[in-house]
PDB file of C-alpha atoms in Angstrom:
ATOM      1  CA  UNK G   3      36.582  37.081  13.920  1.00  0.00           C
ATOM      2  CA  UNK G   4      36.491  36.872  10.225  1.00  0.00           C
ATOM      3  CA  UNK G   5      38.399  34.274   8.271  1.00  0.00           C
ATOM      4  CA  UNK G   6      41.325  32.863   9.126  1.00  0.00           C
ATOM      5  CA  UNK G   7      44.019  31.880   6.384  1.00  0.00           C
ATOM      6  CA  UNK G   8      46.831  30.192   5.470  1.00  0.00           C
ATOM      7  CA  UNK G   9      49.688  30.483   3.646  1.00  0.00           C
ATOM      8  CA  UNK G  10      49.741  26.593   1.267  1.00  0.00           C
ATOM      9  CA  UNK G  11      52.942  25.563  -0.868  1.00  0.00           C
ATOM     10  CA  UNK G  12      52.653  22.793  -3.831  1.00  0.00           C
ATOM     11  CA  UNK G  13      54.391  22.558  -6.395  1.00  0.00           C
ATOM     12  CA  UNK G  14      56.359  25.394  -5.906  1.00  0.00           C
ATOM     13  CA  UNK G  15      54.574  28.016  -5.354  1.00  0.00           C
ATOM     14  CA  UNK G  16      53.190  29.649  -2.724  1.00  0.00           C
ATOM     15  CA  UNK G  17      49.561  30.614  -2.841  1.00  0.00           C
ATOM     16  CA  UNK G  18      47.111  31.728   0.778  1.00  0.00           C
ATOM     17  CA  UNK G  19      43.778  29.688   0.931  1.00  0.00           C
ATOM     18  CA  UNK G  20      41.323  29.841   3.957  1.00  0.00           C
ATOM     19  CA  UNK G  21      40.918  28.040   6.881  1.00  0.00           C
ATOM     20  CA  UNK G  22      37.820  25.988   6.710  1.00  0.00           C
ATOM     21  CA  UNK G  23      36.708  26.089  10.519  1.00  0.00           C
ATOM     22  CA  UNK G  24      33.779  24.849  10.658  1.00  0.00           C
ATOM     23  CA  UNK G  25      31.392  22.224   8.453  1.00  0.00           C
ATOM     24  CA  UNK G  26      28.146  23.289   6.887  1.00  0.00           C
ATOM     25  CA  UNK G  27      24.224  21.485   8.905  1.00  0.00           C
ATOM     26  CA  UNK G  28      23.689  18.933   6.664  1.00  0.00           C
ATOM     27  CA  UNK G  29      20.437  19.135   6.005  1.00  0.00           C
ATOM     28  CA  UNK G  30      18.091  16.296   7.607  1.00  0.00           C
ATOM     29  CA  UNK G  31      14.747  14.761   6.450  1.00  0.00           C
ATOM     30  CA  UNK G  32      12.910  12.283   7.909  1.00  0.00           C
ATOM     31  CA  UNK G  33      11.419   9.412   4.927  1.00  0.00           C
ATOM     32  CA  UNK G  34       9.237   7.928   4.868  1.00  0.00           C
ATOM     33  CA  UNK G  35       8.780   3.751   4.593  1.00  0.00           C
ATOM     34  CA  UNK G  36       7.863   3.993   1.161  1.00  0.00           C
ATOM     35  CA  UNK G  37      10.384   6.260   0.011  1.00  0.00           C
ATOM     36  CA  UNK G  38      12.980   4.570   1.679  1.00  0.00           C
ATOM     37  CA  UNK G  39      12.096   1.155  -0.248  1.00  0.00           C
ATOM     38  CA  UNK G  40      12.248   3.296  -3.417  1.00  0.00           C
ATOM     39  CA  UNK G  41      16.152   4.347  -2.600  1.00  0.00           C
ATOM     40  CA  UNK G  42      16.964   0.904  -1.528  1.00  0.00           C
ATOM     41  CA  UNK G  43      15.207  -0.583  -5.060  1.00  0.00           C
ATOM     42  CA  UNK G  44      14.418  -3.627  -3.609  1.00  0.00           C
ATOM     43  CA  UNK G  45      11.364  -4.556  -5.286  1.00  0.00           C
ATOM     44  CA  UNK G  46       9.911  -7.543  -3.553  1.00  0.00           C
ATOM     45  CA  UNK G  47       6.976  -7.094  -1.608  1.00  0.00           C
ATOM     46  CA  UNK G  48       6.435  -9.667  -0.395  1.00  0.00           C
ATOM     47  CA  UNK G  49       9.325 -12.211   0.103  1.00  0.00           C
ATOM     48  CA  UNK G  50       9.294 -16.123   0.647  1.00  0.00           C
ATOM     49  CA  UNK G  51       6.269 -17.015  -0.941  1.00  0.00           C
ATOM     50  CA  UNK G  52       8.198 -18.503  -4.336  1.00  0.00           C
ATOM     51  CA  UNK G  53       9.559 -20.889  -1.032  1.00  0.00           C
ATOM     52  CA  UNK G  54       6.135 -20.990   0.260  1.00  0.00           C
ATOM     53  CA  UNK G  55       5.539 -23.372  -3.671  1.00  0.00           C
ATOM     54  CA  UNK G  56       8.930 -24.765  -2.953  1.00  0.00           C
ATOM     55  CA  UNK G  57      11.240 -22.593  -4.940  1.00  0.00           C
ATOM     56  CA  UNK G  58      14.814 -22.910  -4.347  1.00  0.00           C
ATOM     57  CA  UNK G  59      18.286 -21.837  -6.265  1.00  0.00           C
ATOM     58  CA  UNK G  60      19.646 -25.042  -4.913  1.00  0.00           C
ATOM     59  CA  UNK G  61      17.069 -27.864  -5.913  1.00  0.00           C
ATOM     60  CA  UNK G  62      17.156 -29.039  -9.390  1.00  0.00           C
ATOM     61  CA  UNK G  63      16.000 -27.576 -12.514  1.00  0.00           C
ATOM     62  CA  UNK G  64      12.527 -30.371 -12.234  1.00  0.00           C
ATOM     63  CA  UNK G  65      11.722 -28.986  -8.894  1.00  0.00           C
ATOM     64  CA  UNK G  66      12.596 -25.521  -8.835  1.00  0.00           C
ATOM     65  CA  UNK G  67      10.365 -25.877 -12.434  1.00  0.00           C
ATOM     66  CA  UNK G  68       7.561 -27.532 -11.026  1.00  0.00           C
ATOM     67  CA  UNK G  69       7.335 -24.484  -8.218  1.00  0.00           C
ATOM     68  CA  UNK G  70       7.185 -21.464 -10.734  1.00  0.00           C
ATOM     69  CA  UNK G  71       4.710 -23.378 -12.179  1.00  0.00           C
ATOM     70  CA  UNK G  72       2.991 -23.774  -9.149  1.00  0.00           C
ATOM     71  CA  UNK G  73       3.307 -20.422  -8.313  1.00  0.00           C
ATOM     72  CA  UNK G  74       2.817 -18.726 -11.940  1.00  0.00           C
ATOM     73  CA  UNK G  75      -1.064 -21.069 -11.217  1.00  0.00           C
ATOM     74  CA  UNK G  76      -1.184 -18.842  -8.239  1.00  0.00           C
ATOM     75  CA  UNK G  77       0.667 -14.846  -8.787  1.00  0.00           C
ATOM     76  CA  UNK G  78       0.048 -14.856 -12.689  1.00  0.00           C
ATOM     77  CA  UNK G  79       3.221 -14.825 -14.623  1.00  0.00           C
ATOM     78  CA  UNK G  80       3.802 -11.190 -14.922  1.00  0.00           C
ATOM     79  CA  UNK G  81       3.844 -11.385 -11.097  1.00  0.00           C
ATOM     80  CA  UNK G  82       6.871 -14.185 -11.009  1.00  0.00           C
ATOM     81  CA  UNK G  83       8.531 -12.660 -13.601  1.00  0.00           C
ATOM     82  CA  UNK G  84       9.228  -9.541 -11.484  1.00  0.00           C
ATOM     83  CA  UNK G  85      10.123 -11.454  -8.434  1.00  0.00           C
ATOM     84  CA  UNK G  86      12.243 -13.304 -10.382  1.00  0.00           C
ATOM     85  CA  UNK G  87      13.922 -10.133 -11.462  1.00  0.00           C
ATOM     86  CA  UNK G  88      14.181  -9.350  -8.617  1.00  0.00           C
ATOM     87  CA  UNK G  89      16.071 -12.129  -8.058  1.00  0.00           C
ATOM     88  CA  UNK G  90      18.622 -11.662 -11.190  1.00  0.00           C
ATOM     89  CA  UNK G  91      19.700  -8.425  -9.666  1.00  0.00           C
ATOM     90  CA  UNK G  92      20.260  -9.466  -6.202  1.00  0.00           C
ATOM     91  CA  UNK G  93      22.335 -11.897  -7.390  1.00  0.00           C
ATOM     92  CA  UNK G  94      23.436 -10.492 -10.202  1.00  0.00           C
ATOM     93  CA  UNK G  95      26.969 -10.148  -9.044  1.00  0.00           C
ATOM     94  CA  UNK G  96      27.202 -14.285  -8.156  1.00  0.00           C
ATOM     95  CA  UNK G  97      27.200 -15.844 -11.490  1.00  0.00           C
ATOM     96  CA  UNK G  98      26.237 -19.137 -10.787  1.00  0.00           C
ATOM     97  CA  UNK G  99      23.563 -18.011  -9.489  1.00  0.00           C
ATOM     98  CA  UNK G 100      22.739 -15.422 -11.654  1.00  0.00           C
ATOM     99  CA  UNK G 101      22.784 -17.938 -14.649  1.00  0.00           C
ATOM    100  CA  UNK G 102      20.304 -20.398 -12.306  1.00  0.00           C
ATOM    101  CA  UNK G 103      17.661 -17.557 -12.340  1.00  0.00           C
ATOM    102  CA  UNK G 104      18.219 -16.480 -15.800  1.00  0.00           C
ATOM    103  CA  UNK G 105      17.208 -19.554 -16.607  1.00  0.00           C
ATOM    104  CA  UNK G 106      14.228 -19.910 -14.756  1.00  0.00           C
ATOM    105  CA  UNK G 107      13.142 -16.466 -16.220  1.00  0.00           C
ATOM    106  CA  UNK G 108      14.056 -18.102 -19.780  1.00  0.00           C
ATOM    107  CA  UNK G 109      11.449 -21.136 -18.368  1.00  0.00           C
ATOM    108  CA  UNK G 110       8.233 -18.747 -16.995  1.00  0.00           C
ATOM    109  CA  UNK G 111       8.826 -16.363 -19.868  1.00  0.00           C
ATOM    110  CA  UNK G 112       8.433 -19.300 -22.664  1.00  0.00           C
ATOM    111  CA  UNK G 113      11.968 -18.294 -24.356  1.00  0.00           C
ATOM    112  CA  UNK G 114      10.859 -14.887 -24.826  1.00  0.00           C
ATOM    113  CA  UNK G 115      13.230 -12.207 -23.777  1.00  0.00           C
ATOM    114  CA  UNK G 116      11.274  -9.460 -21.729  1.00  0.00           C
ATOM    115  CA  UNK G 117      13.592  -6.475 -20.593  1.00  0.00           C
TER     116      UNK G 117
END
């Protein structure tokens, strides 16, 4: 069986085009958990570690900053900033949460920019 054709009229012009009789099979590849994590882009390795120290977005600044100080003592400034950066990225389209996270990043970094 050869390729089938049909006539198409568009903008006053007629032309003959082949009829697609089926789809090509897609190439399937099984991804490892690490590859899935890289594709999704969520870099929070241990979710809940800031929460363990009492960090909640709806808490007042003083409570959040106390929790961040506690987390910095346990994990280090770089790790806490990485976690806050991921929270900022996840909440990027939510202005109120984005602003809270930006203030917390500024607090932990001592007012320095780290982008």
